[in-house]
PDB file of C-alpha atoms in Angstrom:
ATOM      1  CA  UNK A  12      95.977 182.694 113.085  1.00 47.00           C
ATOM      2  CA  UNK A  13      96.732 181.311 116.610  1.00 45.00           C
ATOM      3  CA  UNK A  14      94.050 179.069 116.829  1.00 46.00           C
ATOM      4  CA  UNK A  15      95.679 177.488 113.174  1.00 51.00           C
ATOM      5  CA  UNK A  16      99.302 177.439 114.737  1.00 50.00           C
ATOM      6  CA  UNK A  17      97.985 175.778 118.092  1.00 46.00           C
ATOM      7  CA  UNK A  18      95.879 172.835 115.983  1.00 49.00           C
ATOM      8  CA  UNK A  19      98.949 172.118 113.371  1.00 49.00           C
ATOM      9  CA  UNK A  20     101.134 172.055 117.010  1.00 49.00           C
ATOM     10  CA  UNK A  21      98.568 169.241 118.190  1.00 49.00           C
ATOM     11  CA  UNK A  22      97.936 167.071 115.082  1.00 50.00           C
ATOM     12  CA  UNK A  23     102.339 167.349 115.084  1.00 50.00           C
ATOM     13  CA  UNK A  24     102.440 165.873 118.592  1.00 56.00           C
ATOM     14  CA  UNK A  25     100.044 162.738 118.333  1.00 64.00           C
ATOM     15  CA  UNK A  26     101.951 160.189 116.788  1.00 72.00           C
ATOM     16  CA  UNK A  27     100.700 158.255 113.700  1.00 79.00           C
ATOM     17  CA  UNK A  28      98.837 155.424 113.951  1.00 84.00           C
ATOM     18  CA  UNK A  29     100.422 152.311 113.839  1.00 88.00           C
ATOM     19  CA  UNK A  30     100.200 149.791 110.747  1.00 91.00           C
ATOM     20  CA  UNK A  31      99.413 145.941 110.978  1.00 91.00           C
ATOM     21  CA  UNK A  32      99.020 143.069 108.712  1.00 92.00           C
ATOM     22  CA  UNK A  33      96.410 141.243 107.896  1.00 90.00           C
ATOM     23  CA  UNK A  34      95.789 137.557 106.238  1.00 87.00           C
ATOM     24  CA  UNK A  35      94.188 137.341 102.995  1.00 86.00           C
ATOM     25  CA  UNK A  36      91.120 135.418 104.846  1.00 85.00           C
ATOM     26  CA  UNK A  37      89.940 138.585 107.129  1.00 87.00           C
ATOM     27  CA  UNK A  38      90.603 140.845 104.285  1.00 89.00           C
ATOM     28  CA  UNK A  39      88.050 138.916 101.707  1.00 88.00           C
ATOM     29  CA  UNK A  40      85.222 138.186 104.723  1.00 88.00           C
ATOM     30  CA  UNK A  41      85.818 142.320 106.089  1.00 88.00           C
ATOM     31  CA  UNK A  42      86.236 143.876 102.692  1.00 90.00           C
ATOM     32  CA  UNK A  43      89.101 145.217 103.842  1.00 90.00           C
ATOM     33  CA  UNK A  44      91.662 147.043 101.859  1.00 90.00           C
ATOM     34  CA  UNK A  45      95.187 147.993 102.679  1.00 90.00           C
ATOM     35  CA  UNK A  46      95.203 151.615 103.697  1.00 90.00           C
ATOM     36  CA  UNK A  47      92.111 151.339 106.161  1.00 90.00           C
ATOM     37  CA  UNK A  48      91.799 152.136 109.480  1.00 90.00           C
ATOM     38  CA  UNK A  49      90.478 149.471 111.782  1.00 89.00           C
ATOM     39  CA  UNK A  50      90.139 150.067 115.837  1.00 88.00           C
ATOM     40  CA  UNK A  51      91.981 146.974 117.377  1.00 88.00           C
ATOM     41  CA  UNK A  52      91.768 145.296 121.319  1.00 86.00           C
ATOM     42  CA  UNK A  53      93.146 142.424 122.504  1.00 82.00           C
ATOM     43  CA  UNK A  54      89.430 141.386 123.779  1.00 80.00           C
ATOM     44  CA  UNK A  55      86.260 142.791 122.285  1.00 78.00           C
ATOM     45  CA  UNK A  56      84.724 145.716 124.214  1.00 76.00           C
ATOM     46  CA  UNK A  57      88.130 146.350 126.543  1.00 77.00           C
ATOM     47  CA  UNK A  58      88.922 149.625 127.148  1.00 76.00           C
ATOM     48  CA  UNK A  59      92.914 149.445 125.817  1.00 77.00           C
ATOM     49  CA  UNK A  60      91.980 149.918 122.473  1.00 83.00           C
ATOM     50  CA  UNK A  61      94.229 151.274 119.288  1.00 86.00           C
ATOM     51  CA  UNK A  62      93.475 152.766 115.360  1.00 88.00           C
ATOM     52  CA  UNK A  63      95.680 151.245 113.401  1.00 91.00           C
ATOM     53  CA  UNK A  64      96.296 151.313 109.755  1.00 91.00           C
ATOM     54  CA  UNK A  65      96.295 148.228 107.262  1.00 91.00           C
ATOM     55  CA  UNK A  66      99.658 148.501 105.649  1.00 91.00           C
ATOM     56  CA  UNK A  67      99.745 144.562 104.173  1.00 91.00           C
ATOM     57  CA  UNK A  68      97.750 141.784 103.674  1.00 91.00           C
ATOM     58  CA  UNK A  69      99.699 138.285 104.253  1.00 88.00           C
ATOM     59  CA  UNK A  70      98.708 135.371 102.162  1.00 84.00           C
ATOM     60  CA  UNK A  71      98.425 132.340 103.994  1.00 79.00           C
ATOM     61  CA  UNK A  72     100.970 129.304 104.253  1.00 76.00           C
ATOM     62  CA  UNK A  73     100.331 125.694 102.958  1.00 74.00           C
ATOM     63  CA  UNK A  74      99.958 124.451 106.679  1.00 72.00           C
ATOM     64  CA  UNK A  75      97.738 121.154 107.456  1.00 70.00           C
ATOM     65  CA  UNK A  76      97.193 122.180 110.825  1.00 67.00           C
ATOM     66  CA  UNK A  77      95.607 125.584 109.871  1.00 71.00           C
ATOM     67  CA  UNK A  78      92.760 123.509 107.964  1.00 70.00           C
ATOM     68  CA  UNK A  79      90.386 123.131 110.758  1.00 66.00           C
ATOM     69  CA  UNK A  80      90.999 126.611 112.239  1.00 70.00           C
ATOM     70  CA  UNK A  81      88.778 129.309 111.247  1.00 73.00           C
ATOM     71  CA  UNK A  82      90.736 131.923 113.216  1.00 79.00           C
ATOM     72  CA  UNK A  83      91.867 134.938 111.843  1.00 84.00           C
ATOM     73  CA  UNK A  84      95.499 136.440 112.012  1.00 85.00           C
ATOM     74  CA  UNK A  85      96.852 139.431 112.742  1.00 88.00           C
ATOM     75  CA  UNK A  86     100.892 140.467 112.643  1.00 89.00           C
ATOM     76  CA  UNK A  87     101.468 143.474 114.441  1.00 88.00           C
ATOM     77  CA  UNK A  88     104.837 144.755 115.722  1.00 87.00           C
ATOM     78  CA  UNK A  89     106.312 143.241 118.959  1.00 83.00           C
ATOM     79  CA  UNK A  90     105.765 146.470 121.088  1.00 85.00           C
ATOM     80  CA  UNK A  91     102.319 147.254 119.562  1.00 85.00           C
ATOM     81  CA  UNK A  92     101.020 144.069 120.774  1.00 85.00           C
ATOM     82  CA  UNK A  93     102.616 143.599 124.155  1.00 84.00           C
ATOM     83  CA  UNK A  94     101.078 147.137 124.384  1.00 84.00           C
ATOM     84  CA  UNK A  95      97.215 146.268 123.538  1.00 84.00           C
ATOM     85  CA  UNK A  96      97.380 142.988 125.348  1.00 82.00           C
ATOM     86  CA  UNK A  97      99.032 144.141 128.388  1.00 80.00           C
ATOM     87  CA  UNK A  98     101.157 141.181 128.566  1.00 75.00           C
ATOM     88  CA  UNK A  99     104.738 143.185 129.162  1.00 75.00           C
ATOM     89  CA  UNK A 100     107.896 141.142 128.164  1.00 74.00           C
ATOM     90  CA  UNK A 101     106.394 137.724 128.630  1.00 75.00           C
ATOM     91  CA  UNK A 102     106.366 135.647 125.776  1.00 74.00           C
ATOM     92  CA  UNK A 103     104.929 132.426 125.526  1.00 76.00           C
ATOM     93  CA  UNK A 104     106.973 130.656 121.778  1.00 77.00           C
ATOM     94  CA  UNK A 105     109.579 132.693 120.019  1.00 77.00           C
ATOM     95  CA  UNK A 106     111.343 131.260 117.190  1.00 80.00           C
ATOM     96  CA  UNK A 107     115.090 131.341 116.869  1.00 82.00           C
ATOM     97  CA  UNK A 108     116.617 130.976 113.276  1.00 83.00           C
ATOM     98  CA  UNK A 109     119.950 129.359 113.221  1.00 85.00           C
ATOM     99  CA  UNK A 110     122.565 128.771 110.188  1.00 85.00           C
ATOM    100  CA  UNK A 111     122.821 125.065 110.346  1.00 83.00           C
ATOM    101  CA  UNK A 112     122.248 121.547 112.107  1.00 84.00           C
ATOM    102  CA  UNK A 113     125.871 122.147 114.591  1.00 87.00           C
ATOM    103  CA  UNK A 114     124.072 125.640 115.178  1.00 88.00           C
ATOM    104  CA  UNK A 115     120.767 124.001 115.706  1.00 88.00           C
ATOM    105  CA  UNK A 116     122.149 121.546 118.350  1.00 88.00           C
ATOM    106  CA  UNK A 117     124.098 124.494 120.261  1.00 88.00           C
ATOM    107  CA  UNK A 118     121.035 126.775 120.602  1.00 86.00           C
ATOM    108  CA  UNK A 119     119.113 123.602 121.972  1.00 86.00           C
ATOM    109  CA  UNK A 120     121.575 122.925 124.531  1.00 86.00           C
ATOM    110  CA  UNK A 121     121.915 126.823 125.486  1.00 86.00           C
ATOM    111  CA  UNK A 122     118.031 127.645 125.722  1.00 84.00           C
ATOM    112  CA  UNK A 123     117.265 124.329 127.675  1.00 83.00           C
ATOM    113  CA  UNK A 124     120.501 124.912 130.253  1.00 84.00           C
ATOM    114  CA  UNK A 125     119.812 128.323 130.486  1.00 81.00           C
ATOM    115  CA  UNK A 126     115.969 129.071 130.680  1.00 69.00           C
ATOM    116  CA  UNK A 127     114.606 126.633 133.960  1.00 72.00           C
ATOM    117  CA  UNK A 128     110.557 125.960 132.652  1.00 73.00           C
ATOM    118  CA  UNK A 129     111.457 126.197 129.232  1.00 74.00           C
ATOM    119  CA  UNK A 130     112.067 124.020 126.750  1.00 82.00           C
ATOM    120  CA  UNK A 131     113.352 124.263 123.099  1.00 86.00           C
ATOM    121  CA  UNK A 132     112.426 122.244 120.297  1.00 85.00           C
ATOM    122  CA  UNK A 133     113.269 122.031 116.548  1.00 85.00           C
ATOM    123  CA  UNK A 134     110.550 122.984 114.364  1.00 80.00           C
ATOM    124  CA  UNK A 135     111.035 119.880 112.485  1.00 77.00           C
ATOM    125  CA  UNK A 136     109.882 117.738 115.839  1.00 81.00           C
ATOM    126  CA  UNK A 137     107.048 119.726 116.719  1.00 78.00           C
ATOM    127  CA  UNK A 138     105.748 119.364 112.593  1.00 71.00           C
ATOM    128  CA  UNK A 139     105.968 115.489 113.275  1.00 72.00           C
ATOM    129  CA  UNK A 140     103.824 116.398 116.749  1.00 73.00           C
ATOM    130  CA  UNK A 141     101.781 118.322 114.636  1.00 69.00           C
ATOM    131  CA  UNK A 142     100.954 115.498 111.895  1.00 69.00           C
ATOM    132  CA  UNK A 143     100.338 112.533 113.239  1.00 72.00           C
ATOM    133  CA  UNK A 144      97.122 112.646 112.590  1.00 73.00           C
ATOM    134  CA  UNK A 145      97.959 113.530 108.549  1.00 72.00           C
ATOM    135  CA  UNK A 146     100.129 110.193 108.955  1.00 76.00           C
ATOM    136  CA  UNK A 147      97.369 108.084 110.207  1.00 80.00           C
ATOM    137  CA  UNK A 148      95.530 109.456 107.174  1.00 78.00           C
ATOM    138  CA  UNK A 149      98.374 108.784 105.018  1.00 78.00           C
ATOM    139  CA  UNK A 150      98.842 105.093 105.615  1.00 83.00           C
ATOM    140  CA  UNK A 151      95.049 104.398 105.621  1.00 84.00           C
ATOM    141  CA  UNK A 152      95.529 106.135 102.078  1.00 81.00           C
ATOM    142  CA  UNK A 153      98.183 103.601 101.157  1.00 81.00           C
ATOM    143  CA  UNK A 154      95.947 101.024 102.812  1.00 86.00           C
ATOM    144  CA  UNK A 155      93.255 101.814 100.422  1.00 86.00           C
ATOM    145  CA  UNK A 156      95.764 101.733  97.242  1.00 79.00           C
ATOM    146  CA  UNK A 157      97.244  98.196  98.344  1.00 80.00           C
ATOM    147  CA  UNK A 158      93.708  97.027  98.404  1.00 85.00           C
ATOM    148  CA  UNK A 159      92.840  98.457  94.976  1.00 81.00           C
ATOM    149  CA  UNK A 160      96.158  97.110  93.257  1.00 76.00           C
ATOM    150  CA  UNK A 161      95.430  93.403  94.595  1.00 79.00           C
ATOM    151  CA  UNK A 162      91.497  93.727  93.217  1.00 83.00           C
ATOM    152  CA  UNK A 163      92.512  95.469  90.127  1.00 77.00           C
ATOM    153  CA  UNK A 164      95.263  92.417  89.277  1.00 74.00           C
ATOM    154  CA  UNK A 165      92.420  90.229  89.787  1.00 80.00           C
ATOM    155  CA  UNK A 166      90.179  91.918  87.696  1.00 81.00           C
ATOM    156  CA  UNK A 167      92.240  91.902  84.779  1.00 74.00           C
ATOM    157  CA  UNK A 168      93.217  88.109  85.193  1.00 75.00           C
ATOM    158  CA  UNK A 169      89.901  87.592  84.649  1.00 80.00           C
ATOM    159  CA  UNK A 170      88.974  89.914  81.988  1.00 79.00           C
ATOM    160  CA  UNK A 171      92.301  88.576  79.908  1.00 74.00           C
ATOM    161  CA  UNK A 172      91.045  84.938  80.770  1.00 75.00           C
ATOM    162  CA  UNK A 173      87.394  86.035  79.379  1.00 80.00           C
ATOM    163  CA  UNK A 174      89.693  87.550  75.864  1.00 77.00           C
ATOM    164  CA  UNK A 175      91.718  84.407  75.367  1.00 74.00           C
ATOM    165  CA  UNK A 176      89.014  82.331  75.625  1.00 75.00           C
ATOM    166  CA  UNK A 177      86.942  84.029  72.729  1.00 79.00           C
ATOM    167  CA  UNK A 178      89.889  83.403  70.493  1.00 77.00           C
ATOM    168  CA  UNK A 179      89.983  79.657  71.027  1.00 78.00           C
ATOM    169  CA  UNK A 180      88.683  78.825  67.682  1.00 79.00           C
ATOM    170  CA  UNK A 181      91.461  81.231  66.359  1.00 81.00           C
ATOM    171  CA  UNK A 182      94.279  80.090  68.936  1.00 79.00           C
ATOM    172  CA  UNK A 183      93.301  76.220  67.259  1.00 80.00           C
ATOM    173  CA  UNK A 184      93.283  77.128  63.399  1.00 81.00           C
ATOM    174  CA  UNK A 185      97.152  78.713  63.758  1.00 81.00           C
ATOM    175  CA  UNK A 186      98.048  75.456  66.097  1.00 78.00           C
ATOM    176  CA  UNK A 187      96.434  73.512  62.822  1.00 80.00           C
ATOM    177  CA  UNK A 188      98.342  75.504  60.557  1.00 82.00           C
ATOM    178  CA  UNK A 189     101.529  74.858  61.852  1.00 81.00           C
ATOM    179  CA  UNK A 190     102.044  77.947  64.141  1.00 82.00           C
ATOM    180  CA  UNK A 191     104.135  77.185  67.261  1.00 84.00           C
ATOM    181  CA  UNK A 192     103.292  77.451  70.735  1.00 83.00           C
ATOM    182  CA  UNK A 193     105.925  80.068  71.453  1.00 87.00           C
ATOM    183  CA  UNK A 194     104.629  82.442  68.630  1.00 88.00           C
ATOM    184  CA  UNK A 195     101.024  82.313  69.826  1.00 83.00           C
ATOM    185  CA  UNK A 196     101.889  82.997  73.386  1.00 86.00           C
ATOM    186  CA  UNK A 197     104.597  85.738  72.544  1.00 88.00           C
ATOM    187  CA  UNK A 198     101.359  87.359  70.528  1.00 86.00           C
ATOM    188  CA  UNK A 199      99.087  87.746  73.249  1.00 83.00           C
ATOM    189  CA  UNK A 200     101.997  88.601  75.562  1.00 86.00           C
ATOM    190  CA  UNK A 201     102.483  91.783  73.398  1.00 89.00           C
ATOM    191  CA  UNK A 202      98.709  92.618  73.393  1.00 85.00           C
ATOM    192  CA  UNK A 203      98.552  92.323  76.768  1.00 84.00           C
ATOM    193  CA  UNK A 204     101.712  94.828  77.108  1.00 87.00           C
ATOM    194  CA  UNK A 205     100.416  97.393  74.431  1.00 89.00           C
ATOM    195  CA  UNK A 206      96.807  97.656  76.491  1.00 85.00           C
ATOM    196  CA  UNK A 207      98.300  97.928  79.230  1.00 84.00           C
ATOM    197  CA  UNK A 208     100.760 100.864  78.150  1.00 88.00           C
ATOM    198  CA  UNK A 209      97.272 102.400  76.857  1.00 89.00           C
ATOM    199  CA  UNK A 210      95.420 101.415  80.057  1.00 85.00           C
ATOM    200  CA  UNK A 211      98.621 103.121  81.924  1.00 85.00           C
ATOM    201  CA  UNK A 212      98.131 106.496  80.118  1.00 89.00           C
ATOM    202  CA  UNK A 213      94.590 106.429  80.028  1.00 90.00           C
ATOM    203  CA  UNK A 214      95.075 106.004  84.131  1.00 87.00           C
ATOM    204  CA  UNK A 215      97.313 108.804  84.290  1.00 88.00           C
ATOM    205  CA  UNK A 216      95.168 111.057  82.650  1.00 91.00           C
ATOM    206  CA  UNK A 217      92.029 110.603  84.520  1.00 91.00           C
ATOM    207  CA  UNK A 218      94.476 110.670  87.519  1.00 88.00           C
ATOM    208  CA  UNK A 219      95.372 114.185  86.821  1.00 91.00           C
ATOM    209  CA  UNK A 220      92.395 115.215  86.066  1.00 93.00           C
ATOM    210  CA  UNK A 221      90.870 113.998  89.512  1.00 92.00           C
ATOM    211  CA  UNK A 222      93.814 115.986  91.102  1.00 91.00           C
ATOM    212  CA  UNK A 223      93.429 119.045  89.364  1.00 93.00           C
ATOM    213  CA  UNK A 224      89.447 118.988  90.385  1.00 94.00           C
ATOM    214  CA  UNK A 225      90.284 117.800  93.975  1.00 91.00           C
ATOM    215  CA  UNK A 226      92.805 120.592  94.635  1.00 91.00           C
ATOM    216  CA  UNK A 227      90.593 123.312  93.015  1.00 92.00           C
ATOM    217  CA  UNK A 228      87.356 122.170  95.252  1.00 92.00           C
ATOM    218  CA  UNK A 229      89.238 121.699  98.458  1.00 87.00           C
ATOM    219  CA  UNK A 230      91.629 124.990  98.251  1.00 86.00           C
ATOM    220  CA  UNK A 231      88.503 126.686  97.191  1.00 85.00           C
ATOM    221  CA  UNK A 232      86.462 125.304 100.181  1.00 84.00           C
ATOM    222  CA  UNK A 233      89.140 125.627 102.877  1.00 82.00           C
ATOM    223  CA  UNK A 234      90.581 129.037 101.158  1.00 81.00           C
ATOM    224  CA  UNK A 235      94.499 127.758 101.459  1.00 81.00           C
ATOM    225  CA  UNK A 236      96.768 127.068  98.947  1.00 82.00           C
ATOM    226  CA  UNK A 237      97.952 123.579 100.480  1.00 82.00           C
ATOM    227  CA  UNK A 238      98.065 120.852  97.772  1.00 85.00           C
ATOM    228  CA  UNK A 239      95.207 117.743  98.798  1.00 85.00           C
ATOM    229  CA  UNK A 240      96.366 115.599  96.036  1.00 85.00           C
ATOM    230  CA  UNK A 241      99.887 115.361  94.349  1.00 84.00           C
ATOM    231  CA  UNK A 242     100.911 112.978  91.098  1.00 85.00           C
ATOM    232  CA  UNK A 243     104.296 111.996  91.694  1.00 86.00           C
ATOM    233  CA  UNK A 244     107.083 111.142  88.942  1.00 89.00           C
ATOM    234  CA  UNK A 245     107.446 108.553  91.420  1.00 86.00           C
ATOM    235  CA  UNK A 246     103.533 107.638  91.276  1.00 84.00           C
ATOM    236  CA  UNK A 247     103.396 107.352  87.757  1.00 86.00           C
ATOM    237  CA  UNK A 248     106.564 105.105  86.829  1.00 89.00           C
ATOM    238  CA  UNK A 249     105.161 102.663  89.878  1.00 84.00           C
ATOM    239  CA  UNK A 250     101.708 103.027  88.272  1.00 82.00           C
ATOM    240  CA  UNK A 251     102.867 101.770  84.466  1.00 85.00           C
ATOM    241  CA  UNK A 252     105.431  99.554  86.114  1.00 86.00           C
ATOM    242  CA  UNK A 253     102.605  97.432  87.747  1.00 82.00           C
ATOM    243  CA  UNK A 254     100.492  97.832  84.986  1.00 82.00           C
ATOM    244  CA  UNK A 255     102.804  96.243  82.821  1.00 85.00           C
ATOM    245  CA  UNK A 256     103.874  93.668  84.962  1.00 87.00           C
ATOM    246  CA  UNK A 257     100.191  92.278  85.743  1.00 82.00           C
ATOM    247  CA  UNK A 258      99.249  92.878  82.352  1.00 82.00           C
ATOM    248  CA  UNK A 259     102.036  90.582  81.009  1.00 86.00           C
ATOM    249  CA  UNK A 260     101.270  88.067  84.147  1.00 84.00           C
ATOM    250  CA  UNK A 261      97.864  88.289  83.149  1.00 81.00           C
ATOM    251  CA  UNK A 262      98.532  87.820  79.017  1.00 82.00           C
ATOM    252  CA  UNK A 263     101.278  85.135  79.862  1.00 85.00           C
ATOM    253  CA  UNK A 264      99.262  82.677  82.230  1.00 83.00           C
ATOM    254  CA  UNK A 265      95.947  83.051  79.921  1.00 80.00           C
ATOM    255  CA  UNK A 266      97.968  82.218  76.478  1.00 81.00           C
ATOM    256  CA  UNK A 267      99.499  79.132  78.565  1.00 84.00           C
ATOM    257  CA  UNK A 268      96.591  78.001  79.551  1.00 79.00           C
ATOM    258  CA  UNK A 269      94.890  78.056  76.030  1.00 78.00           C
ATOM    259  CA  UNK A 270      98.198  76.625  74.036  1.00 81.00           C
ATOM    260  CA  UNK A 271      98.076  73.805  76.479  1.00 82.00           C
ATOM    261  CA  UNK A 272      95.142  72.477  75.380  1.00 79.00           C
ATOM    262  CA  UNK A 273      94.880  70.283  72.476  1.00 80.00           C
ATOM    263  CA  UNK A 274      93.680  72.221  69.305  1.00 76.00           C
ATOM    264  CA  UNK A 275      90.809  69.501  68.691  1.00 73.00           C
ATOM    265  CA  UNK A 276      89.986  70.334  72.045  1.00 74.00           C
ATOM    266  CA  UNK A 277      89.511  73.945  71.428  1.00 69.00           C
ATOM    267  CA  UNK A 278      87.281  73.411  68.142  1.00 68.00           C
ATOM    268  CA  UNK A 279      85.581  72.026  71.162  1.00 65.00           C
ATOM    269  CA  UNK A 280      85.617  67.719  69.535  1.00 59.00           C
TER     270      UNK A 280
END
């Protein structure tokens, strides 16, 4: 009976083990479940070492910069962890929330008249820092679309050129006939506008399509939940709106050409 009071007095006195949280990346590589007990250090093999119980598991942000990194994270509480690494109150970053860009300013000025080797920055600066090298990528993306915009208007020239120019036996029988210039230009005009509406949506579909597949391959392969390709409202209405516009160009200098020419000339005598 003694020997049951004295071990209930001992499991009483050692205090519970502590809980931590874990990202949803360790958890599906460790099979690790919330509820189980993991043995944590801040190096492996050191002798400061702690049980600890999973209490969460943290999903992951939609941060570029945590692409590359194949780092796990941790989030234990502040005392826990200046605890196992033996680091006392030194802290290298600490984030300060504030309620608004007056309050922002004032806690900059405060922190970087007050703390002498420390600086404070807004989180908004260090994410430009951060992705410069998404920017680089960015423009050389917009490079690439200029490029394909200028060789796609040419392409289509062309290919409406090729069209007209099958119809010149046509174009000549409604000149013979009595049909005006006007009305055979304003008729390819609106052919040219009503494939290009279809080309738009045709584009637009394939274009979402090609997003849905990039984002599901890449999230899959890099296990985050960031977004690698995005269709825009904006996107779209500046994807029909050049459509149309070469597509009318396009229709408009072909039919020109063609009703310029002498109908005689286009039964080819």
């Amino acid at each position: 009976m003694l020997v049951h009071a004295f071990a209930v007095l001992l499991a009483f006195q050692q205090p519970a083990p502590r809980t931590i949280a874990i990202d949803e990346r360790l958890a599906a590589d460790a099979r690790i479940a919330i509820g189980d007990r993991l043995t944590v250090s801040a190096q492996s093999g050191a002798a400061n070492v702690d049980t600890v119980i999973v209490s969460a598991i943290v999903k992951r942000g939609a941060d570029p910069a945590e692409i590359a990194r194949s780092e796990y994270r941790i989030h234990m509480h502040l005392d826990h962890l200046q605890k196992i690494a033996e680091y006392g109150d030194r802290v290298d970053k600490f984030a300060v929330a504030t309620r608004g860009p007056s309050a922002t300013e004032e806690a900059l000025a405060a922190i970087n008249l007050a703390a002498f080797g420390f600086q404070a920055h807004r989180s908004r600066d260090i994410a430009v820092e951060t992705s410069k090298t998404f920017q680089v990528i960015s423009r050389f993306h917009r490079a690439i679309g200029v490029i394909t915009i200028v060789a796609s208007a040419i392409f289509l020239l062309c290919i409406m050129l090729l069209k007209v120019e099958e119809r010149r036996r046509d174009v000549a029988a409604l000149r013979l006939m009595g049909i005006s210039r006007r009305t055979v230009v304003q008729s390819v005009v609106i052919e040219a506008a009503v494939l290009a509406v279809v080309g738009s949506a045709l584009g637009v579909a394939v274009g979402f399509g090609a997003s849905l597949f990039i984002n599901w391959y890449y999230q899959s392969l890099y296990r985050t939940p960031l977004y690698f390709s995005m269709i825009t409202p904006s996107i779209i209405t500046l994807a029909v709106g050049l459509s149309l516009i070469l597509g009318i160009g396009a229709g408009l200098l072909a039919s020109l050409r063609l009703v310029r020419t002498p109908p005689l000339a286009l039964f080819g005598r």
